[in-house]
């Protein structure tokens, strides 16, 4: 039902954003959980956690950038 309503929206890029948002949200939530676990693990081992958060941000930025590039490319190819 939701997908049919979304597929009627124009421009097509809005369709991609709305349909891909749940998976991106899931990925970010899962990555945040992994970050939380890694921080606890590193702190228990008395290891510096300085590089964890920047890595989390970089990984998320790369995934979102790839998703945006794919949506943009698909919209341009399908016209």
PDB file of N, CA, C and O in Angstrom:
ATOM      1  N   UNK A   1       0.823  -1.190   0.000  1.00  0.00           N
ATOM      2  CA  UNK A   1       0.000   0.000   0.000  1.00  0.00           C
ATOM      3  C   UNK A   1       0.877   1.268   0.000  1.00  0.00           C
ATOM      4  O   UNK A   1       0.676   2.143  -0.811  1.00  0.00           O
ATOM      5  N   UNK A   2       1.835   1.305   0.925  1.00  0.00           N
ATOM      6  CA  UNK A   2       2.719   2.469   1.011  1.00  0.00           C
ATOM      7  C   UNK A   2       3.544   2.604  -0.264  1.00  0.00           C
ATOM      8  O   UNK A   2       3.714   3.702  -0.796  1.00  0.00           O
ATOM      9  N   UNK A   3       4.057   1.483  -0.755  1.00  0.00           N
ATOM     10  CA  UNK A   3       4.911   1.516  -1.950  1.00  0.00           C
ATOM     11  C   UNK A   3       4.144   2.047  -3.158  1.00  0.00           C
ATOM     12  O   UNK A   3       4.670   2.825  -3.943  1.00  0.00           O
ATOM     13  N   UNK A   4       2.895   1.636  -3.317  1.00  0.00           N
ATOM     14  CA  UNK A   4       2.098   2.116  -4.454  1.00  0.00           C
ATOM     15  C   UNK A   4       1.885   3.627  -4.374  1.00  0.00           C
ATOM     16  O   UNK A   4       1.946   4.322  -5.384  1.00  0.00           O
ATOM     17  N   UNK A   5       1.622   4.119  -3.175  1.00  0.00           N
ATOM     18  CA  UNK A   5       1.429   5.561  -3.008  1.00  0.00           C
ATOM     19  C   UNK A   5       2.715   6.331  -3.286  1.00  0.00           C
ATOM     20  O   UNK A   5       2.686   7.402  -3.891  1.00  0.00           O
ATOM     21  N   UNK A   6       3.825   5.773  -2.848  1.00  0.00           N
ATOM     22  CA  UNK A   6       5.112   6.432  -3.060  1.00  0.00           C
ATOM     23  C   UNK A   6       5.473   6.436  -4.542  1.00  0.00           C
ATOM     24  O   UNK A   6       6.024   7.406  -5.059  1.00  0.00           O
ATOM     25  N   UNK A   7       5.159   5.366  -5.246  1.00  0.00           N
ATOM     26  CA  UNK A   7       5.518   5.283  -6.657  1.00  0.00           C
ATOM     27  C   UNK A   7       4.754   6.276  -7.524  1.00  0.00           C
ATOM     28  O   UNK A   7       5.115   6.513  -8.665  1.00  0.00           O
ATOM     29  N   UNK A   8       3.726   6.879  -7.005  1.00  0.00           N
ATOM     30  CA  UNK A   8       2.992   7.907  -7.745  1.00  0.00           C
ATOM     31  C   UNK A   8       3.613   9.288  -7.602  1.00  0.00           C
ATOM     32  O   UNK A   8       3.224  10.221  -8.298  1.00  0.00           O
ATOM     33  N   UNK A   9       4.549   9.426  -6.680  1.00  0.00           N
ATOM     34  CA  UNK A   9       5.175  10.729  -6.439  1.00  0.00           C
ATOM     35  C   UNK A   9       6.165  11.079  -7.547  1.00  0.00           C
ATOM     36  O   UNK A   9       6.813  10.220  -8.125  1.00  0.00           O
ATOM     37  N   UNK A  10       6.260  12.374  -7.813  1.00  0.00           N
ATOM     38  CA  UNK A  10       7.224  12.875  -8.796  1.00  0.00           C
ATOM     39  C   UNK A  10       7.914  14.076  -8.199  1.00  0.00           C
ATOM     40  O   UNK A  10       7.294  14.826  -7.465  1.00  0.00           O
ATOM     41  N   UNK A  11       9.173  14.306  -8.377  1.00  0.00           N
ATOM     42  CA  UNK A  11      10.120  13.587  -9.213  1.00  0.00           C
ATOM     43  C   UNK A  11      10.493  12.226  -8.599  1.00  0.00           C
ATOM     44  O   UNK A  11      10.267  11.970  -7.421  1.00  0.00           O
ATOM     45  N   UNK A  12      11.099  11.399  -9.421  1.00  0.00           N
ATOM     46  CA  UNK A  12      11.406  10.021  -9.032  1.00  0.00           C
ATOM     47  C   UNK A  12      12.404   9.942  -7.879  1.00  0.00           C
ATOM     48  O   UNK A  12      12.402   8.980  -7.113  1.00  0.00           O
ATOM     49  N   UNK A  13      13.236  10.953  -7.736  1.00  0.00           N
ATOM     50  CA  UNK A  13      14.225  10.935  -6.653  1.00  0.00           C
ATOM     51  C   UNK A  13      13.543  10.880  -5.286  1.00  0.00           C
ATOM     52  O   UNK A  13      14.059  10.269  -4.355  1.00  0.00           O
ATOM     53  N   UNK A  14      12.384  11.483  -5.153  1.00  0.00           N
ATOM     54  CA  UNK A  14      11.632  11.439  -3.885  1.00  0.00           C
ATOM     55  C   UNK A  14      11.215  10.009  -3.587  1.00  0.00           C
ATOM     56  O   UNK A  14      11.257   9.572  -2.432  1.00  0.00           O
ATOM     57  N   UNK A  15      10.852   9.258  -4.621  1.00  0.00           N
ATOM     58  CA  UNK A  15      10.504   7.854  -4.438  1.00  0.00           C
ATOM     59  C   UNK A  15      11.685   7.081  -3.857  1.00  0.00           C
ATOM     60  O   UNK A  15      11.529   6.319  -2.901  1.00  0.00           O
ATOM     61  N   UNK A  16      12.857   7.299  -4.438  1.00  0.00           N
ATOM     62  CA  UNK A  16      14.048   6.594  -3.969  1.00  0.00           C
ATOM     63  C   UNK A  16      14.360   6.934  -2.514  1.00  0.00           C
ATOM     64  O   UNK A  16      14.676   6.047  -1.725  1.00  0.00           O
ATOM     65  N   UNK A  17      14.287   8.190  -2.186  1.00  0.00           N
ATOM     66  CA  UNK A  17      14.605   8.610  -0.820  1.00  0.00           C
ATOM     67  C   UNK A  17      13.641   7.975   0.182  1.00  0.00           C
ATOM     68  O   UNK A  17      14.066   7.416   1.197  1.00  0.00           O
ATOM     69  N   UNK A  18      12.361   8.031  -0.113  1.00  0.00           N
ATOM     70  CA  UNK A  18      11.373   7.479   0.820  1.00  0.00           C
ATOM     71  C   UNK A  18      11.460   5.959   0.931  1.00  0.00           C
ATOM     72  O   UNK A  18      11.261   5.404   2.009  1.00  0.00           O
ATOM     73  N   UNK A  19      11.762   5.287  -0.160  1.00  0.00           N
ATOM     74  CA  UNK A  19      11.828   3.828  -0.126  1.00  0.00           C
ATOM     75  C   UNK A  19      13.136   3.307   0.466  1.00  0.00           C
ATOM     76  O   UNK A  19      13.182   2.204   1.011  1.00  0.00           O
ATOM     77  N   UNK A  20      14.208   4.087   0.371  1.00  0.00           N
ATOM     78  CA  UNK A  20      15.505   3.647   0.896  1.00  0.00           C
ATOM     79  C   UNK A  20      15.765   4.106   2.323  1.00  0.00           C
ATOM     80  O   UNK A  20      16.680   3.602   2.978  1.00  0.00           O
ATOM     81  N   UNK A  21      14.987   5.038   2.818  1.00  0.00           N
ATOM     82  CA  UNK A  21      15.220   5.578   4.154  1.00  0.00           C
ATOM     83  C   UNK A  21      15.162   4.515   5.269  1.00  0.00           C
ATOM     84  O   UNK A  21      16.014   4.523   6.154  1.00  0.00           O
ATOM     85  N   UNK A  22      14.219   3.580   5.241  1.00  0.00           N
ATOM     86  CA  UNK A  22      14.203   2.577   6.320  1.00  0.00           C
ATOM     87  C   UNK A  22      15.479   1.736   6.380  1.00  0.00           C
ATOM     88  O   UNK A  22      15.992   1.466   7.474  1.00  0.00           O
ATOM     89  N   UNK A  23      16.018   1.341   5.234  1.00  0.00           N
ATOM     90  CA  UNK A  23      17.238   0.528   5.263  1.00  0.00           C
ATOM     91  C   UNK A  23      18.445   1.343   5.724  1.00  0.00           C
ATOM     92  O   UNK A  23      19.304   0.836   6.447  1.00  0.00           O
ATOM     93  N   UNK A  24      18.493   2.607   5.343  1.00  0.00           N
ATOM     94  CA  UNK A  24      19.588   3.462   5.807  1.00  0.00           C
ATOM     95  C   UNK A  24      19.485   3.721   7.305  1.00  0.00           C
ATOM     96  O   UNK A  24      20.500   3.749   8.015  1.00  0.00           O
ATOM     97  N   UNK A  25      18.280   3.888   7.785  1.00  0.00           N
ATOM     98  CA  UNK A  25      18.074   4.071   9.218  1.00  0.00           C
ATOM     99  C   UNK A  25      18.492   2.819   9.979  1.00  0.00           C
ATOM    100  O   UNK A  25      19.139   2.901  11.031  1.00  0.00           O
ATOM    101  N   UNK A  26      18.141   1.652   9.454  1.00  0.00           N
ATOM    102  CA  UNK A  26      18.546   0.399  10.082  1.00  0.00           C
ATOM    103  C   UNK A  26      20.059   0.279  10.107  1.00  0.00           C
ATOM    104  O   UNK A  26      20.643  -0.095  11.125  1.00  0.00           O
ATOM    105  N   UNK A  27      20.726   0.590   8.979  1.00  0.00           N
ATOM    106  CA  UNK A  27      22.181   0.508   8.923  1.00  0.00           C
ATOM    107  C   UNK A  27      22.821   1.424   9.964  1.00  0.00           C
ATOM    108  O   UNK A  27      23.737   1.016  10.681  1.00  0.00           O
ATOM    109  N   UNK A  28      22.348   2.667  10.049  1.00  0.00           N
ATOM    110  CA  UNK A  28      22.912   3.619  10.998  1.00  0.00           C
ATOM    111  C   UNK A  28      22.692   3.155  12.437  1.00  0.00           C
ATOM    112  O   UNK A  28      23.591   3.255  13.274  1.00  0.00           O
ATOM    113  N   UNK A  29      21.507   2.620  12.724  1.00  0.00           N
ATOM    114  CA  UNK A  29      21.220   2.124  14.069  1.00  0.00           C
ATOM    115  C   UNK A  29      22.126   0.949  14.414  1.00  0.00           C
ATOM    116  O   UNK A  29      22.662   0.865  15.525  1.00  0.00           O
ATOM    117  N   UNK A  30      22.304   0.041  13.478  1.00  0.00           N
ATOM    118  CA  UNK A  30      23.168  -1.114  13.703  1.00  0.00           C
ATOM    119  C   UNK A  30      24.624  -0.677  13.895  1.00  0.00           C
ATOM    120  O   UNK A  30      25.329  -1.183  14.766  1.00  0.00           O
ATOM    121  N   UNK A  31      25.075   0.279  13.090  1.00  0.00           N
ATOM    122  CA  UNK A  31      26.440   0.795  13.216  1.00  0.00           C
ATOM    123  C   UNK A  31      26.628   1.505  14.550  1.00  0.00           C
ATOM    124  O   UNK A  31      27.689   1.404  15.179  1.00  0.00           O
ATOM    125  N   UNK A  32      25.601   2.202  15.009  1.00  0.00           N
ATOM    126  CA  UNK A  32      25.676   2.869  16.306  1.00  0.00           C
ATOM    127  C   UNK A  32      25.764   1.848  17.437  1.00  0.00           C
ATOM    128  O   UNK A  32      26.505   2.042  18.405  1.00  0.00           O
ATOM    129  N   UNK A  33      25.041   0.755  17.304  1.00  0.00           N
ATOM    130  CA  UNK A  33      25.129  -0.326  18.291  1.00  0.00           C
ATOM    131  C   UNK A  33      26.530  -0.929  18.303  1.00  0.00           C
ATOM    132  O   UNK A  33      27.093  -1.192  19.372  1.00  0.00           O
ATOM    133  N   UNK A  34      27.113  -1.130  17.126  1.00  0.00           N
ATOM    134  CA  UNK A  34      28.482  -1.651  17.046  1.00  0.00           C
ATOM    135  C   UNK A  34      29.476  -0.663  17.647  1.00  0.00           C
ATOM    136  O   UNK A  34      30.424  -1.071  18.337  1.00  0.00           O
ATOM    137  N   UNK A  35      29.256   0.625  17.427  1.00  0.00           N
ATOM    138  CA  UNK A  35      30.116   1.652  18.029  1.00  0.00           C
ATOM    139  C   UNK A  35      30.021   1.604  19.550  1.00  0.00           C
ATOM    140  O   UNK A  35      31.035   1.661  20.245  1.00  0.00           O
ATOM    141  N   UNK A  36      28.819   1.484  20.073  1.00  0.00           N
ATOM    142  CA  UNK A  36      28.608   1.414  21.514  1.00  0.00           C
ATOM    143  C   UNK A  36      29.342   0.208  22.094  1.00  0.00           C
ATOM    144  O   UNK A  36      30.041   0.310  23.101  1.00  0.00           O
ATOM    145  N   UNK A  37      29.194  -0.957  21.430  1.00  0.00           N
ATOM    146  CA  UNK A  37      29.871  -2.159  21.893  1.00  0.00           C
ATOM    147  C   UNK A  37      31.386  -1.974  21.839  1.00  0.00           C
ATOM    148  O   UNK A  37      32.101  -2.357  22.770  1.00  0.00           O
ATOM    149  N   UNK A  38      31.897  -1.401  20.755  1.00  0.00           N
ATOM    150  CA  UNK A  38      33.339  -1.219  20.610  1.00  0.00           C
ATOM    151  C   UNK A  38      33.895  -0.273  21.675  1.00  0.00           C
ATOM    152  O   UNK A  38      34.982  -0.501  22.215  1.00  0.00           O
ATOM    153  N   UNK A  39      33.141   0.788  21.985  1.00  0.00           N
ATOM    154  CA  UNK A  39      33.602   1.709  23.023  1.00  0.00           C
ATOM    155  C   UNK A  39      33.681   1.010  24.380  1.00  0.00           C
ATOM    156  O   UNK A  39      34.649   1.191  25.118  1.00  0.00           O
ATOM    157  N   UNK A  40      32.695   0.213  24.699  1.00  0.00           N
ATOM    158  CA  UNK A  40      32.720  -0.527  25.970  1.00  0.00           C
ATOM    159  C   UNK A  40      33.887  -1.511  25.985  1.00  0.00           C
ATOM    160  O   UNK A  40      34.622  -1.613  26.974  1.00  0.00           O
ATOM    161  N   UNK A  41      34.072  -2.230  24.899  1.00  0.00           N
ATOM    162  CA  UNK A  41      35.153  -3.213  24.804  1.00  0.00           C
ATOM    163  C   UNK A  41      36.513  -2.534  24.944  1.00  0.00           C
ATOM    164  O   UNK A  41      37.372  -2.998  25.685  1.00  0.00           O
ATOM    165  N   UNK A  42      36.716  -1.437  24.211  1.00  0.00           N
ATOM    166  CA  UNK A  42      37.995  -0.731  24.264  1.00  0.00           C
ATOM    167  C   UNK A  42      38.244  -0.146  25.645  1.00  0.00           C
ATOM    168  O   UNK A  42      39.366  -0.166  26.130  1.00  0.00           O
ATOM    169  N   UNK A  43      37.218   0.394  26.280  1.00  0.00           N
ATOM    170  CA  UNK A  43      37.392   0.964  27.613  1.00  0.00           C
ATOM    171  C   UNK A  43      37.698  -0.122  28.637  1.00  0.00           C
ATOM    172  O   UNK A  43      38.471   0.099  29.573  1.00  0.00           O
ATOM    173  N   UNK A  44      37.126  -1.301  28.468  1.00  0.00           N
ATOM    174  CA  UNK A  44      37.413  -2.410  29.380  1.00  0.00           C
ATOM    175  C   UNK A  44      38.855  -2.886  29.225  1.00  0.00           C
ATOM    176  O   UNK A  44      39.458  -3.355  30.194  1.00  0.00           O
ATOM    177  N   UNK A  45      39.392  -2.760  28.043  1.00  0.00           N
ATOM    178  CA  UNK A  45      40.780  -3.159  27.778  1.00  0.00           C
ATOM    179  C   UNK A  45      41.764  -1.999  27.989  1.00  0.00           C
ATOM    180  O   UNK A  45      42.950  -2.156  27.738  1.00  0.00           O
ATOM    181  N   UNK A  46      41.254  -0.861  28.415  1.00  0.00           N
ATOM    182  CA  UNK A  46      42.062   0.335  28.647  1.00  0.00           C
ATOM    183  C   UNK A  46      42.787   0.776  27.368  1.00  0.00           C
ATOM    184  O   UNK A  46      43.948   1.163  27.383  1.00  0.00           O
ATOM    185  N   UNK A  47      42.073   0.705  26.254  1.00  0.00           N
ATOM    186  CA  UNK A  47      42.599   1.133  24.960  1.00  0.00           C
ATOM    187  C   UNK A  47      41.899   2.433  24.578  1.00  0.00           C
ATOM    188  O   UNK A  47      40.724   2.638  24.887  1.00  0.00           O
ATOM    189  N   UNK A  48      42.604   3.297  23.885  1.00  0.00           N
ATOM    190  CA  UNK A  48      42.034   4.573  23.468  1.00  0.00           C
ATOM    191  C   UNK A  48      40.890   4.365  22.481  1.00  0.00           C
ATOM    192  O   UNK A  48      40.991   3.569  21.544  1.00  0.00           O
ATOM    193  N   UNK A  49      39.820   5.114  22.690  1.00  0.00           N
ATOM    194  CA  UNK A  49      38.656   5.036  21.801  1.00  0.00           C
ATOM    195  C   UNK A  49      38.582   6.260  20.881  1.00  0.00           C
ATOM    196  O   UNK A  49      37.535   6.517  20.292  1.00  0.00           O
ATOM    197  N   UNK A  50      39.669   6.978  20.740  1.00  0.00           N
ATOM    198  CA  UNK A  50      39.662   8.227  19.980  1.00  0.00           C
ATOM    199  C   UNK A  50      39.287   8.046  18.509  1.00  0.00           C
ATOM    200  O   UNK A  50      38.657   8.917  17.918  1.00  0.00           O
ATOM    201  N   UNK A  51      39.642   6.927  17.904  1.00  0.00           N
ATOM    202  CA  UNK A  51      39.390   6.752  16.486  1.00  0.00           C
ATOM    203  C   UNK A  51      38.046   6.133  16.148  1.00  0.00           C
ATOM    204  O   UNK A  51      37.691   6.023  14.977  1.00  0.00           O
ATOM    205  N   UNK A  52      37.285   5.722  17.160  1.00  0.00           N
ATOM    206  CA  UNK A  52      36.038   5.017  16.883  1.00  0.00           C
ATOM    207  C   UNK A  52      34.952   5.917  16.311  1.00  0.00           C
ATOM    208  O   UNK A  52      34.330   5.581  15.305  1.00  0.00           O
ATOM    209  N   UNK A  53      34.695   7.028  16.954  1.00  0.00           N
ATOM    210  CA  UNK A  53      33.618   7.915  16.474  1.00  0.00           C
ATOM    211  C   UNK A  53      33.896   8.494  15.094  1.00  0.00           C
ATOM    212  O   UNK A  53      33.007   8.498  14.245  1.00  0.00           O
ATOM    213  N   UNK A  54      35.113   8.985  14.831  1.00  0.00           N
ATOM    214  CA  UNK A  54      35.373   9.454  13.467  1.00  0.00           C
ATOM    215  C   UNK A  54      35.195   8.340  12.422  1.00  0.00           C
ATOM    216  O   UNK A  54      34.696   8.598  11.323  1.00  0.00           O
ATOM    217  N   UNK A  55      35.568   7.115  12.773  1.00  0.00           N
ATOM    218  CA  UNK A  55      35.359   5.994  11.850  1.00  0.00           C
ATOM    219  C   UNK A  55      33.880   5.755  11.616  1.00  0.00           C
ATOM    220  O   UNK A  55      33.456   5.490  10.487  1.00  0.00           O
ATOM    221  N   UNK A  56      33.095   5.840  12.679  1.00  0.00           N
ATOM    222  CA  UNK A  56      31.644   5.686  12.561  1.00  0.00           C
ATOM    223  C   UNK A  56      31.067   6.733  11.616  1.00  0.00           C
ATOM    224  O   UNK A  56      30.280   6.409  10.727  1.00  0.00           O
ATOM    225  N   UNK A  57      31.487   7.974  11.779  1.00  0.00           N
ATOM    226  CA  UNK A  57      30.985   9.046  10.923  1.00  0.00           C
ATOM    227  C   UNK A  57      31.424   8.848   9.468  1.00  0.00           C
ATOM    228  O   UNK A  57      30.645   9.077   8.538  1.00  0.00           O
ATOM    229  N   UNK A  58      32.682   8.448   9.275  1.00  0.00           N
ATOM    230  CA  UNK A  58      33.180   8.239   7.912  1.00  0.00           C
ATOM    231  C   UNK A  58      32.438   7.102   7.216  1.00  0.00           C
ATOM    232  O   UNK A  58      32.043   7.236   6.048  1.00  0.00           O
ATOM    233  N   UNK A  59      32.252   5.998   7.916  1.00  0.00           N
ATOM    234  CA  UNK A  59      31.555   4.852   7.312  1.00  0.00           C
ATOM    235  C   UNK A  59      30.133   5.237   6.936  1.00  0.00           C
ATOM    236  O   UNK A  59      29.654   4.927   5.840  1.00  0.00           O
ATOM    237  N   UNK A  60      29.444   5.923   7.833  1.00  0.00           N
ATOM    238  CA  UNK A  60      28.080   6.351   7.535  1.00  0.00           C
ATOM    239  C   UNK A  60      28.053   7.334   6.365  1.00  0.00           C
ATOM    240  O   UNK A  60      27.179   7.245   5.502  1.00  0.00           O
ATOM    241  N   UNK A  61      28.989   8.252   6.336  1.00  0.00           N
ATOM    242  CA  UNK A  61      29.029   9.228   5.248  1.00  0.00           C
ATOM    243  C   UNK A  61      29.263   8.540   3.910  1.00  0.00           C
ATOM    244  O   UNK A  61      28.619   8.891   2.905  1.00  0.00           O
ATOM    245  N   UNK A  62      30.138   7.546   3.886  1.00  0.00           N
ATOM    246  CA  UNK A  62      30.402   6.814   2.642  1.00  0.00           C
ATOM    247  C   UNK A  62      29.154   6.056   2.195  1.00  0.00           C
ATOM    248  O   UNK A  62      28.789   6.094   1.014  1.00  0.00           O
ATOM    249  N   UNK A  63      28.480   5.388   3.114  1.00  0.00           N
ATOM    250  CA  UNK A  63      27.273   4.634   2.757  1.00  0.00           C
ATOM    251  C   UNK A  63      26.183   5.569   2.240  1.00  0.00           C
ATOM    252  O   UNK A  63      25.549   5.289   1.211  1.00  0.00           O
ATOM    253  N   UNK A  64      25.976   6.674   2.909  1.00  0.00           N
ATOM    254  CA  UNK A  64      24.967   7.633   2.457  1.00  0.00           C
ATOM    255  C   UNK A  64      25.354   8.258   1.120  1.00  0.00           C
ATOM    256  O   UNK A  64      24.495   8.466   0.264  1.00  0.00           O
ATOM    257  N   UNK A  65      26.633   8.545   0.928  1.00  0.00           N
ATOM    258  CA  UNK A  65      27.080   9.126  -0.345  1.00  0.00           C
ATOM    259  C   UNK A  65      26.875   8.141  -1.495  1.00  0.00           C
ATOM    260  O   UNK A  65      26.435   8.530  -2.584  1.00  0.00           O
ATOM    261  N   UNK A  66      27.177   6.871  -1.256  1.00  0.00           N
ATOM    262  CA  UNK A  66      26.945   5.853  -2.285  1.00  0.00           C
ATOM    263  C   UNK A  66      25.466   5.756  -2.607  1.00  0.00           C
ATOM    264  O   UNK A  66      25.071   5.680  -3.771  1.00  0.00           O
ATOM    265  N   UNK A  67      24.642   5.782  -1.570  1.00  0.00           N
ATOM    266  CA  UNK A  67      23.196   5.692  -1.792  1.00  0.00           C
ATOM    267  C   UNK A  67      22.680   6.896  -2.587  1.00  0.00           C
ATOM    268  O   UNK A  67      21.875   6.749  -3.501  1.00  0.00           O
ATOM    269  N   UNK A  68      23.156   8.072  -2.240  1.00  0.00           N
ATOM    270  CA  UNK A  68      22.744   9.286  -2.959  1.00  0.00           C
ATOM    271  C   UNK A  68      23.210   9.227  -4.412  1.00  0.00           C
ATOM    272  O   UNK A  68      22.456   9.566  -5.333  1.00  0.00           O
ATOM    273  N   UNK A  69      24.445   8.773  -4.622  1.00  0.00           N
ATOM    274  CA  UNK A  69      24.962   8.665  -5.988  1.00  0.00           C
ATOM    275  C   UNK A  69      24.151   7.667  -6.808  1.00  0.00           C
ATOM    276  O   UNK A  69      23.829   7.920  -7.976  1.00  0.00           O
ATOM    277  N   UNK A  70      23.808   6.541  -6.203  1.00  0.00           N
ATOM    278  CA  UNK A  70      23.010   5.546  -6.923  1.00  0.00           C
ATOM    279  C   UNK A  70      21.628   6.066  -7.251  1.00  0.00           C
ATOM    280  O   UNK A  70      21.118   5.838  -8.353  1.00  0.00           O
ATOM    281  N   UNK A  71      20.999   6.769  -6.325  1.00  0.00           N
ATOM    282  CA  UNK A  71      19.669   7.332  -6.577  1.00  0.00           C
ATOM    283  C   UNK A  71      19.724   8.385  -7.672  1.00  0.00           C
ATOM    284  O   UNK A  71      18.867   8.421  -8.561  1.00  0.00           O
ATOM    285  N   UNK A  72      20.725   9.231  -7.610  1.00  0.00           N
ATOM    286  CA  UNK A  72      20.879  10.275  -8.620  1.00  0.00           C
ATOM    287  C   UNK A  72      21.138   9.675  -9.996  1.00  0.00           C
ATOM    288  O   UNK A  72      20.513  10.085 -10.985  1.00  0.00           O
ATOM    289  N   UNK A  73      22.007   8.706 -10.052  1.00  0.00           N
ATOM    290  CA  UNK A  73      22.326   8.058 -11.306  1.00  0.00           C
ATOM    291  C   UNK A  73      21.108   7.346 -11.880  1.00  0.00           C
ATOM    292  O   UNK A  73      20.806   7.457 -13.068  1.00  0.00           O
ATOM    293  N   UNK A  74      20.367   6.656 -11.016  1.00  0.00           N
ATOM    294  CA  UNK A  74      19.171   5.963 -11.473  1.00  0.00           C
ATOM    295  C   UNK A  74      18.123   6.941 -11.994  1.00  0.00           C
ATOM    296  O   UNK A  74      17.468   6.690 -13.001  1.00  0.00           O
ATOM    297  N   UNK A  75      17.969   8.052 -11.302  1.00  0.00           N
ATOM    298  CA  UNK A  75      16.993   9.056 -11.747  1.00  0.00           C
ATOM    299  C   UNK A  75      17.369   9.647 -13.096  1.00  0.00           C
ATOM    300  O   UNK A  75      16.508   9.899 -13.934  1.00  0.00           O
ATOM    301  N   UNK A  76      18.668   9.862 -13.300  1.00  0.00           N
ATOM    302  CA  UNK A  76      19.110  10.428 -14.582  1.00  0.00           C
ATOM    303  C   UNK A  76      18.998   9.413 -15.716  1.00  0.00           C
ATOM    304  O   UNK A  76      18.672   9.780 -16.839  1.00  0.00           O
ATOM    305  N   UNK A  77      19.267   8.146 -15.415  1.00  0.00           N
ATOM    306  CA  UNK A  77      19.200   7.127 -16.461  1.00  0.00           C
ATOM    307  C   UNK A  77      17.771   6.799 -16.860  1.00  0.00           C
ATOM    308  O   UNK A  77      17.501   6.528 -18.028  1.00  0.00           O
ATOM    309  N   UNK A  78      16.859   6.810 -15.890  1.00  0.00           N
ATOM    310  CA  UNK A  78      15.473   6.487 -16.202  1.00  0.00           C
ATOM    311  C   UNK A  78      14.694   7.719 -16.652  1.00  0.00           C
ATOM    312  O   UNK A  78      13.575   7.600 -17.112  1.00  0.00           O
ATOM    313  N   UNK A  79      15.301   8.868 -16.454  1.00  0.00           N
ATOM    314  CA  UNK A  79      14.800  10.128 -16.967  1.00  0.00           C
ATOM    315  C   UNK A  79      13.513  10.565 -16.451  1.00  0.00           C
ATOM    316  O   UNK A  79      12.726  11.264 -16.870  1.00  0.00           O
TER     317      UNK A  79
END
